[in-house]
Tab-separated table of C-alpha atoms in Angstrom:
chain	number	residue	atom	x	y	z
A	847	MET	CA	-7.171	-21.541	6.848
A	848	GLY	CA	-4.251	-21.274	4.441
A	849	ASP	CA	-0.701	-22.638	3.832
A	850	ARG	CA	2.167	-21.159	1.843
A	851	PHE	CA	5.570	-22.440	0.252
A	852	THR	CA	8.821	-20.803	-0.884
A	853	GLU	CA	10.449	-21.238	-4.268
A	854	ILE	CA	13.848	-19.757	-4.941
A	855	THR	CA	14.941	-19.260	-8.709
A	856	HIS	CA	18.137	-18.304	-10.187
A	857	THR	CA	18.509	-16.150	-13.368
A	858	SER	CA	21.763	-15.612	-15.192
A	859	TRP	CA	22.982	-12.167	-16.277
A	860	PHE	CA	22.693	-13.438	-19.842
A	861	SER	CA	19.188	-14.303	-19.450
A	862	ARG	CA	18.119	-11.335	-17.932
A	863	ILE	CA	19.701	-9.443	-20.863
A	864	GLY	CA	17.461	-11.393	-23.191
A	865	SER	CA	14.422	-10.905	-21.118
A	866	SER	CA	15.143	-7.123	-21.208
A	867	ILE	CA	15.669	-6.657	-24.918
A	868	LYS	CA	12.194	-8.578	-25.177
A	869	GLY	CA	11.052	-6.264	-22.913
A	870	LEU	CA	12.274	-3.438	-24.957
A	871	LEU	CA	10.090	-4.556	-27.786
A	872	PHE	CA	6.954	-4.771	-25.613
A	873	GLY	CA	8.083	-1.055	-24.594
A	874	ILE	CA	7.830	0.241	-27.970
A	875	LEU	CA	4.557	-1.480	-28.628
A	876	PHE	CA	3.342	0.114	-25.284
A	877	ILE	CA	4.233	3.561	-26.595
A	878	VAL	CA	2.215	3.152	-29.576
A	879	ILE	CA	-0.779	2.035	-27.523
A	880	GLY	CA	-0.350	4.715	-24.942
A	881	VAL	CA	-0.209	7.428	-27.729
A	882	CYS	CA	-2.946	6.255	-29.323
A	883	LEU	CA	-5.248	5.948	-26.228
A	884	LEU	CA	-4.387	9.477	-25.241
A	885	PHE	CA	-5.264	10.864	-28.439
A	886	TRP	CA	-8.377	9.011	-28.658
A	887	ASN	CA	-9.456	10.100	-25.241
A	888	GLU	CA	-8.826	13.980	-26.019
A	889	GLY	CA	-11.226	13.119	-29.242
A	890	ARG	CA	-13.682	11.330	-27.086
A	891	ALA	CA	-13.785	14.030	-24.455
A	892	VAL	CA	-14.102	16.969	-26.576
A	893	LYS	CA	-16.948	15.164	-29.065
A	894	THR	CA	-18.947	14.275	-25.761
A	895	HIS	CA	-18.588	17.751	-24.186
A	896	LYS	CA	-19.765	19.452	-27.530
A	897	ALA	CA	-22.522	16.769	-27.697
A	898	LEU	CA	-23.783	17.671	-24.123
A	899	VAL	CA	-23.665	21.359	-24.539
A	900	GLU	CA	-25.518	20.940	-28.087
A	901	SER	CA	-28.163	18.771	-26.371
A	902	GLN	CA	-28.503	20.953	-23.346
A	903	GLY	CA	-29.633	23.749	-25.483
A	904	LEU	CA	-32.346	21.410	-27.534
A	905	VAL	CA	-33.930	19.577	-24.622
A	906	VAL	CA	-37.417	20.547	-23.381
A	907	SER	CA	-39.060	19.471	-20.352
A	908	ILE	CA	-42.620	17.609	-20.407
A	909	ASN	CA	-44.905	16.370	-17.825
A	910	ALA	CA	-44.605	12.475	-17.574
A	911	GLN	CA	-48.357	12.008	-16.886
A	912	GLU	CA	-49.568	13.876	-20.216
A	913	ALA	CA	-49.247	12.482	-23.912
A	914	ALA	CA	-47.040	15.127	-26.160
A	915	PRO	CA	-47.274	14.028	-29.802
A	916	GLN	CA	-46.022	17.286	-30.775
A	917	MET	CA	-42.737	16.566	-29.155
A	918	ASN	CA	-42.448	13.346	-31.198
A	919	GLY	CA	-38.619	12.929	-32.386
A	920	LYS	CA	-37.395	15.641	-30.153
A	921	LEU	CA	-34.921	15.777	-27.166
A	922	VAL	CA	-37.092	15.838	-23.885
A	923	HIS	CA	-36.610	15.569	-20.162
A	924	LEU	CA	-39.061	14.299	-17.754
A	925	THR	CA	-39.419	13.095	-13.855
A	926	GLY	CA	-41.619	10.754	-12.376
A	927	GLU	CA	-42.067	7.270	-10.793
A	928	ALA	CA	-40.465	4.674	-12.620
A	929	THR	CA	-43.077	1.388	-12.551
A	930	SER	CA	-43.418	-2.089	-14.000
A	931	THR	CA	-46.114	-4.447	-13.681
A	932	GLN	CA	-44.029	-7.449	-14.132
A	933	THR	CA	-43.145	-9.774	-11.553
A	934	LEU	CA	-39.342	-10.894	-11.896
A	935	SER	CA	-38.722	-14.432	-10.503
A	936	ASP	CA	-35.618	-16.672	-9.879
A	937	ASN	CA	-35.541	-19.646	-12.238
A	938	LEU	CA	-33.856	-21.775	-9.789
A	939	LEU	CA	-34.670	-20.579	-6.428
A	940	PRO	CA	-38.156	-19.501	-5.030
A	941	VAL	CA	-37.706	-15.896	-5.020
A	942	SER	CA	-39.805	-13.366	-6.983
A	943	VAL	CA	-40.839	-9.725	-6.710
A	944	GLN	CA	-42.594	-7.158	-8.492
A	945	ALA	CA	-39.810	-4.813	-9.407
A	946	LEU	CA	-37.700	-3.036	-11.962
A	947	LYS	CA	-34.811	-5.271	-11.420
A	948	LEU	CA	-33.965	-8.511	-9.581
A	949	GLN	CA	-30.388	-9.588	-8.880
A	950	ARG	CA	-29.092	-12.880	-7.590
A	951	LYS	CA	-25.626	-12.567	-6.111
A	952	VAL	CA	-23.474	-15.864	-5.497
A	953	GLU	CA	-20.176	-16.051	-3.710
A	954	THR	CA	-18.540	-19.394	-3.779
A	955	TYR	CA	-15.805	-20.548	-1.086
A	956	GLN	CA	-12.437	-20.927	-3.145
A	957	TRP	CA	-8.897	-21.336	-2.907
A	958	GLU	CA	-7.145	-17.959	-3.836
A	959	GLU	CA	-3.305	-17.548	-4.396
A	960	THR	CA	-1.145	-14.750	-3.721
A	961	SER	CA	2.638	-14.350	-4.018
A	962	HIS	CA	5.413	-11.899	-2.969
A	963	SER	CA	8.735	-11.966	-4.462
A	964	GLU	CA	12.109	-10.336	-3.264
A	965	GLU	CA	15.119	-10.353	-5.883
A	966	LYS	CA	18.715	-10.270	-4.682
A	967	LYS	CA	21.333	-9.188	-7.080
A	968	ASN	CA	24.744	-10.888	-7.076
A	969	MET	CA	28.045	-9.942	-8.452
A	970	GLY	CA	28.135	-10.862	-12.072
A	971	GLY	CA	24.764	-9.794	-12.852
A	972	ASP	CA	23.074	-12.951	-11.848
A	973	THR	CA	19.768	-12.738	-9.554
A	974	GLU	CA	18.131	-15.204	-6.987
A	975	THR	CA	14.358	-14.473	-6.585
A	976	ILE	CA	12.620	-15.875	-3.419
A	977	THR	CA	8.930	-16.020	-4.120
A	978	THR	CA	6.473	-16.946	-1.649
A	979	TYR	CA	3.230	-18.315	-2.493
A	980	SER	CA	0.266	-18.114	-0.066
A	981	TYR	CA	-2.992	-20.003	-0.445
A	982	GLU	CA	-6.149	-18.854	1.487
A	983	LYS	CA	-9.740	-19.780	1.348
A	984	VAL	CA	-11.814	-16.907	0.552
A	985	TRP	CA	-15.442	-15.806	-0.668
A	986	SER	CA	-15.607	-14.569	-4.288
A	987	GLU	CA	-18.187	-14.045	-6.642
A	988	LYS	CA	-15.689	-14.460	-9.514
A	989	TYR	CA	-14.507	-18.110	-10.493
A	990	ILE	CA	-10.799	-18.502	-9.456
A	991	ASP	CA	-8.870	-20.779	-11.791
A	992	SER	CA	-6.867	-22.949	-9.442
A	993	SER	CA	-5.160	-24.735	-12.587
A	994	ALA	CA	-3.151	-21.731	-13.043
A	995	PHE	CA	-1.639	-21.924	-9.240
A	996	LYS	CA	1.899	-22.654	-8.933
A	997	LYS	CA	1.002	-25.115	-6.531
A	998	PRO	CA	-2.581	-26.601	-7.623
A	999	THR	CA	-2.445	-29.928	-5.587
A	1000	GLY	CA	-4.567	-29.553	-2.565
A	1001	HIS	CA	-5.905	-26.321	-3.709
A	1002	GLN	CA	-8.574	-27.372	-6.397
A	1003	ASN	CA	-11.490	-24.933	-7.070
A	1004	PRO	CA	-14.549	-26.617	-8.672
A	1005	GLU	CA	-14.897	-25.834	-12.371
A	1006	LYS	CA	-18.707	-26.104	-12.395
A	1007	TRP	CA	-20.996	-24.293	-9.723
A	1008	ARG	CA	-24.611	-25.075	-8.833
A	1009	TYR	CA	-25.746	-21.331	-8.770
A	1010	GLN	CA	-24.106	-18.214	-10.429
A	1011	SER	CA	-24.993	-14.606	-10.276
A	1012	GLU	CA	-27.677	-13.477	-12.320
A	1013	LEU	CA	-29.689	-10.151	-13.399
A	1014	TRP	CA	-33.341	-9.837	-14.337
A	1015	THR	CA	-34.830	-6.974	-15.693
A	1016	ALA	CA	-38.425	-5.907	-16.501
A	1017	ASP	CA	-39.347	-5.930	-20.075
A	1018	GLN	CA	-41.383	-2.782	-20.005
A	1019	ILE	CA	-40.384	-0.026	-17.527
A	1020	SER	CA	-42.694	3.069	-17.674
A	1021	ILE	CA	-42.469	6.758	-16.269
A	1022	GLY	CA	-46.122	7.896	-16.620
A	1023	GLN	CA	-47.136	7.895	-20.281
A	1024	TYR	CA	-43.736	6.878	-21.494
A	1025	GLN	CA	-41.595	3.856	-21.772
A	1026	LEU	CA	-37.419	3.406	-21.157
A	1027	SER	CA	-35.259	2.241	-23.903
A	1028	GLU	CA	-32.850	-0.676	-23.124
A	1029	THR	CA	-30.142	2.116	-22.913
A	1030	HIS	CA	-32.040	3.795	-20.158
A	1031	LYS	CA	-32.957	0.741	-18.299
A	1032	ASN	CA	-29.168	-0.414	-18.254
A	1033	LYS	CA	-28.466	2.929	-16.424
A	1034	ILE	CA	-31.130	2.014	-13.517
A	1035	ASN	CA	-28.360	0.314	-10.815
A	1036	ASN	CA	-29.556	1.585	-7.397
A	1037	PHE	CA	-30.172	-1.944	-5.934
A	1038	GLN	CA	-31.309	-2.387	-2.313
A	1039	THR	CA	-31.427	-5.679	-0.251
A	1040	LEU	CA	-34.478	-7.882	-0.891
A	1041	VAL	CA	-35.794	-9.366	2.380
A	1042	ILE	CA	-36.960	-12.991	1.831
A	1043	PRO	CA	-39.792	-14.577	3.680
A	1044	ARG	CA	-39.100	-17.136	5.928
A	1045	ASN	CA	-40.284	-20.793	5.720
A	1046	ILE	CA	-40.140	-21.275	2.088
A	1047	GLU	CA	-39.767	-24.481	0.164
A	1048	LEU	CA	-36.164	-24.695	-1.072
A	1049	PRO	CA	-34.115	-27.232	-3.384
A	1050	LYS	CA	-32.134	-30.014	-1.701
A	1051	GLY	CA	-29.050	-28.780	-0.298
A	1052	VAL	CA	-29.974	-25.096	0.231
A	1053	ALA	CA	-30.805	-23.465	3.458
A	1054	GLN	CA	-31.931	-20.166	4.400
A	1055	ASN	CA	-30.104	-17.788	6.674
A	1056	SER	CA	-30.329	-14.150	7.490
A	1057	ASP	CA	-28.529	-12.830	4.284
A	1058	GLY	CA	-30.312	-14.938	1.945
A	1059	PHE	CA	-29.303	-18.729	1.396
A	1060	TYR	CA	-26.462	-21.113	1.740
A	1061	TYR	CA	-25.579	-24.068	-0.470
A	1062	GLY	CA	-23.700	-26.489	1.531
A	1063	LYS	CA	-23.616	-28.698	4.411
A	1064	ASP	CA	-22.816	-26.379	7.224
A	1065	GLU	CA	-22.288	-22.445	6.968
A	1066	ARG	CA	-20.455	-22.434	10.358
A	1067	GLN	CA	-17.616	-24.748	8.536
A	1068	PRO	CA	-17.832	-23.922	5.146
A	1069	LYS	CA	-16.141	-26.246	2.393
A	1070	ILE	CA	-14.552	-25.424	-0.897
A	1071	GLY	CA	-17.651	-25.217	-3.319
A	1072	ASP	CA	-19.940	-23.779	-1.001
A	1073	GLN	CA	-22.024	-21.051	-1.882
A	1074	GLN	CA	-23.556	-18.157	-0.211
A	1075	ILE	CA	-26.477	-16.462	-2.086
A	1076	SER	CA	-28.271	-13.064	-1.750
A	1077	PHE	CA	-30.781	-11.051	-3.475
A	1078	SER	CA	-31.151	-7.436	-4.242
A	1079	TYR	CA	-33.890	-5.427	-6.330
A	1080	ILE	CA	-34.769	-2.055	-7.413
A	1081	PRO	CA	-38.438	-1.182	-6.724
A	1082	ALA	CA	-40.474	1.357	-8.168
A	1083	GLN	CA	-38.938	4.885	-7.719
A	1084	THR	CA	-38.656	8.373	-8.883
A	1085	TYR	CA	-36.178	8.906	-11.994
A	1086	SER	CA	-35.110	11.807	-14.190
A	1087	VAL	CA	-34.621	10.820	-17.763
A	1088	ILE	CA	-33.385	12.765	-20.939
A	1089	GLY	CA	-33.781	11.222	-24.371
A	1090	ASP	CA	-35.330	11.184	-27.771
A	1091	LEU	CA	-39.272	10.706	-27.756
A	1092	ALA	CA	-40.109	8.199	-30.258
A	1093	GLY	CA	-43.977	7.940	-29.951
A	1094	THR	CA	-44.054	6.880	-26.546
A	1095	THR	CA	-40.540	5.607	-25.878
A	1096	LEU	CA	-37.607	7.538	-24.561
A	1097	THR	CA	-34.480	6.431	-26.795
A	1098	GLU	CA	-30.884	7.607	-27.291
A	1099	HIS	CA	-30.422	11.188	-28.668
A	1100	ILE	CA	-27.777	11.408	-31.351
A	1101	ALA	CA	-26.122	14.920	-31.323
A	1102	SER	CA	-24.633	16.407	-34.889
A	1103	ASN	CA	-21.537	15.027	-34.140
A	1104	GLY	CA	-22.603	11.481	-34.001
A	1105	ARG	CA	-22.240	10.952	-29.911
A	1106	SER	CA	-25.315	9.412	-28.268
A	1107	ILE	CA	-26.945	10.843	-25.317
A	1108	ALA	CA	-29.255	9.053	-22.847
A	1109	LEU	CA	-29.146	10.194	-19.348
A	1110	LEU	CA	-30.953	8.791	-16.192
A	1111	GLN	CA	-30.591	9.847	-12.469
A	1112	ALA	CA	-32.431	8.643	-9.293
A	1113	GLY	CA	-34.645	11.324	-7.892
A	1114	MET	CA	-35.905	14.545	-9.078
A	1115	HIS	CA	-33.241	16.370	-11.287
A	1116	THR	CA	-33.622	19.560	-13.704
A	1117	ALA	CA	-32.360	19.018	-17.138
A	1118	ASP	CA	-29.620	21.536	-16.510
A	1119	ALA	CA	-28.474	19.827	-13.325
A	1120	MET	CA	-28.409	16.472	-15.231
A	1121	PHE	CA	-26.344	17.892	-18.026
A	1122	GLU	CA	-24.041	19.492	-15.575
A	1123	LYS	CA	-23.480	16.018	-13.837
A	1124	ALA	CA	-22.987	14.423	-17.323
A	1125	LYS	CA	-20.301	17.032	-18.175
A	1126	SER	CA	-18.403	16.388	-14.729
A	1127	ASP	CA	-18.537	12.496	-15.278
A	1128	ASN	CA	-16.932	13.270	-18.602
A	1129	ALA	CA	-14.238	15.328	-17.183
A	1130	THR	CA	-13.462	12.626	-14.344
A	1131	LEU	CA	-13.295	10.070	-17.115
A	1132	THR	CA	-11.101	11.929	-19.107
A	1133	TRP	CA	-8.468	12.388	-16.349
A	1134	MET	CA	-8.544	8.950	-15.287
A	1135	ILE	CA	-7.826	7.632	-18.794
A	1136	ARG	CA	-4.965	10.355	-19.048
A	1137	LEU	CA	-3.432	9.172	-15.648
A	1138	ALA	CA	-3.635	5.621	-17.018
A	1139	GLY	CA	-2.053	6.629	-20.670
A	1140	SER	CA	0.571	8.364	-19.013
A	1141	LEU	CA	1.487	5.726	-16.450
A	1142	LEU	CA	1.463	3.275	-19.453
A	1143	LEU	CA	4.025	5.545	-21.285
A	1144	ILE	CA	6.367	5.690	-18.121
A	1145	ILE	CA	6.253	1.716	-17.869
A	1146	ALA	CA	6.980	1.715	-21.684
A	1147	PHE	CA	9.990	4.037	-21.463
A	1148	ASN	CA	11.286	2.070	-18.350
A	1149	MET	CA	11.113	-1.293	-20.431
A	1150	ILE	CA	12.948	0.375	-23.282
A	1151	PHE	CA	15.683	1.527	-20.729
A	1152	LYS	CA	15.716	-1.813	-18.794
A	1153	PRO	CA	18.835	-3.513	-20.822
A	1154	LEU	CA	20.877	-0.518	-19.629
A	1155	SER	CA	20.620	-1.257	-15.739
A	1156	VAL	CA	20.696	-5.263	-16.318
A	1157	LEU	CA	24.051	-4.435	-18.304
A	1158	ALA	CA	25.226	-2.622	-15.386
A	1159	ASP	CA	23.922	-5.032	-12.770
A	1160	ILE	CA	27.289	-6.862	-13.339
A	1161	ALA	CA	28.129	-4.665	-10.344
A	1162	PRO	CA	24.798	-4.448	-8.358
A	1163	LEU	CA	25.504	-1.068	-6.735
A	1164	PHE	CA	26.381	0.484	-10.204
A	1165	GLY	CA	23.331	-1.220	-11.738
A	1166	ASN	CA	21.156	0.321	-9.151
A	1167	ILE	CA	22.546	3.765	-9.503
A	1168	VAL	CA	21.706	3.174	-13.459
A	1169	ALA	CA	18.145	1.905	-12.507
A	1170	ILE	CA	17.490	5.087	-10.523
A	1171	GLY	CA	18.810	7.254	-13.263
A	1172	THR	CA	16.946	5.609	-16.228
A	1173	GLY	CA	13.696	5.296	-14.074
A	1174	ILE	CA	13.868	9.185	-13.595
A	1175	VAL	CA	14.504	9.754	-17.380
A	1176	SER	CA	11.659	7.302	-17.894
A	1177	PHE	CA	9.096	9.294	-15.771
A	1178	LEU	CA	10.223	12.620	-17.558
A	1179	LEU	CA	10.010	11.005	-20.821
A	1180	GLY	CA	6.632	9.467	-20.209
A	1181	ILE	CA	5.234	12.816	-19.129
A	1182	ILE	CA	6.658	14.586	-21.844
A	1183	SER	CA	5.240	12.263	-24.358
A	1184	ALA	CA	1.774	12.218	-22.724
A	1185	LEU	CA	1.736	16.221	-22.827
A	1186	THR	CA	2.979	16.370	-26.320
A	1187	THR	CA	0.146	13.891	-27.575
A	1188	ILE	CA	-2.341	15.522	-25.657
A	1189	SER	CA	-1.222	18.753	-27.037
A	1190	ILE	CA	-1.173	17.750	-30.659
A	1191	ALA	CA	-5.004	16.177	-29.891
A	1192	TRP	CA	-5.768	19.584	-28.417
A	1193	ILE	CA	-4.474	21.523	-31.465
A	1194	PHE	CA	-6.393	19.100	-33.492
A	1195	TYR	CA	-9.537	19.414	-31.471
A	1196	ARG	CA	-9.049	22.775	-29.429
A	1197	PRO	CA	-6.149	24.760	-30.862
A	1198	LEU	CA	-5.749	27.357	-28.098
A	1199	VAL	CA	-5.453	25.021	-25.176
A	1200	GLY	CA	-3.470	22.553	-27.212
A	1201	LEU	CA	-0.792	25.231	-27.883
A	1202	VAL	CA	-0.578	26.190	-24.274
A	1203	LEU	CA	0.170	22.379	-23.262
A	1204	LEU	CA	2.699	22.141	-26.023
A	1205	VAL	CA	4.716	25.108	-24.808
A	1206	VAL	CA	4.567	23.203	-21.254
A	1207	ALA	CA	6.071	19.967	-22.983
A	1208	ALA	CA	8.499	22.114	-24.404
A	1209	GLY	CA	9.703	23.642	-21.280
A	1210	LEU	CA	10.180	19.968	-19.886
A	1211	VAL	CA	12.128	19.032	-22.857
A	1212	TYR	CA	14.385	22.054	-22.327
A	1213	LEU	CA	14.592	21.266	-18.539
A	1214	LEU	CA	15.561	17.730	-19.308
A	1215	LYS	CA	18.006	18.796	-21.625
A	1216	HIS	CA	19.696	21.485	-19.554
A	1217	LYS	CA	20.069	19.243	-16.629
A	1218	SER	CA	21.733	16.522	-18.733
A	1219	ASN	CA	24.294	19.111	-19.944
A	1220	GLN	CA	24.765	20.200	-16.287
A	1221	VAL	CA	25.570	16.754	-15.317
A	1222	ALA	CA	28.113	16.217	-18.322
A	1223	LYS	CA	30.008	19.608	-17.533
A	1224	GLN	CA	30.160	18.613	-13.843
A	1225	SER	CA	31.442	15.240	-14.649
A	1226	LEU	CA	34.053	16.732	-17.116
A	1227	ARG	CA	35.138	19.314	-14.534
A	1228	GLN	CA	35.633	16.636	-11.808
A	1229	HIS	CA	37.964	14.409	-14.296
A	1230	SER	CA	39.973	17.476	-15.054
A	1231	ILE	CA	40.564	18.017	-11.395
A	1232	ASP	CA	41.047	14.362	-10.674
A	1233	GLU	CA	43.603	13.862	-13.426
A	1234	PRO	CA	46.258	16.090	-12.273
A	1235	ILE	CA	46.050	14.884	-8.620
A	1236	ARG	CA	46.344	11.156	-9.872
A	1237	ALA	CA	49.482	12.233	-11.774
A	1238	ALA	CA	50.989	13.964	-8.883
A	1239	GLY	CA	50.387	10.854	-6.736
A	1240	ASN	CA	52.165	8.718	-9.464
């Protein structure tokens, strides 16, 4: 059950101009950050791809059940059942299991604030903002800081929790004759629900339920601060691994360009299949960062042009038209800047593809300039037509 309240704030035209000028400075900073992010991403992508291609040509598959001292220091691929003899135990609750990993997930019943704002522009450039703050009780694994709420009174969340989420990993995980490094162990993440035996002795205030445990008086009527606790684990199972062999331990492989390679996948996979998946994952990450960098540049240019629309807001209709225009320009400039940055980076790392992208960016610049000239000519032509008409009317 939640509640809400509404706040109305008024902002003068001069205050908005001041804020937009501050935003302009941040926009310049965001452009620098966006360009650096895009340039770095292209270098990261190319170096990672080259390291994967190089490593794919070096890897040798070995039998996990047989010692291979002759392969010491070389890049190897092996497949087998990953096991551990260690029993992992929760230090606060009576839960233990022989597994590769054990995870305690804790969700706490807390207040959560959401807000929705509507802005109304008035003649003269002033604005009236109506903001509605809503408060709902939710289950969340993350701590929600209620001190930052607009209306913290009556919506306080506990600062200290009785239980928190935690992860335990076996000290030694082996596949046949070989042990996994910390880097490889960190890649093991295919958890499954742990079924906890019934009628076990529990700490005070904790009750067992179908999902795990409940910390609180009555799970049918949860109170702020109550917690629901569940467990998951990773049992012994088959994995495919690629890494350098150091004695009997699989470690990270360092390619000639300095990039590290350490691959692990659940199930039986050939070395080539693992490398192809790694290349695909690298390409996906590259495009995600490209989109993020491009969006950052678009936002940055929009912040830079914001003072123009605020100045024009002295007449709201005119201000809206200017905002639409600057939004389109910001989008085009953001895309052009992103393509130019990526092109320069690829010229630095891969010249042929970089030149193609640079041509595309140049074409967009020409298109933007051509459209601007057309708009300017159309305005002059309309002015030359309207002027004699006004003179005749007088």
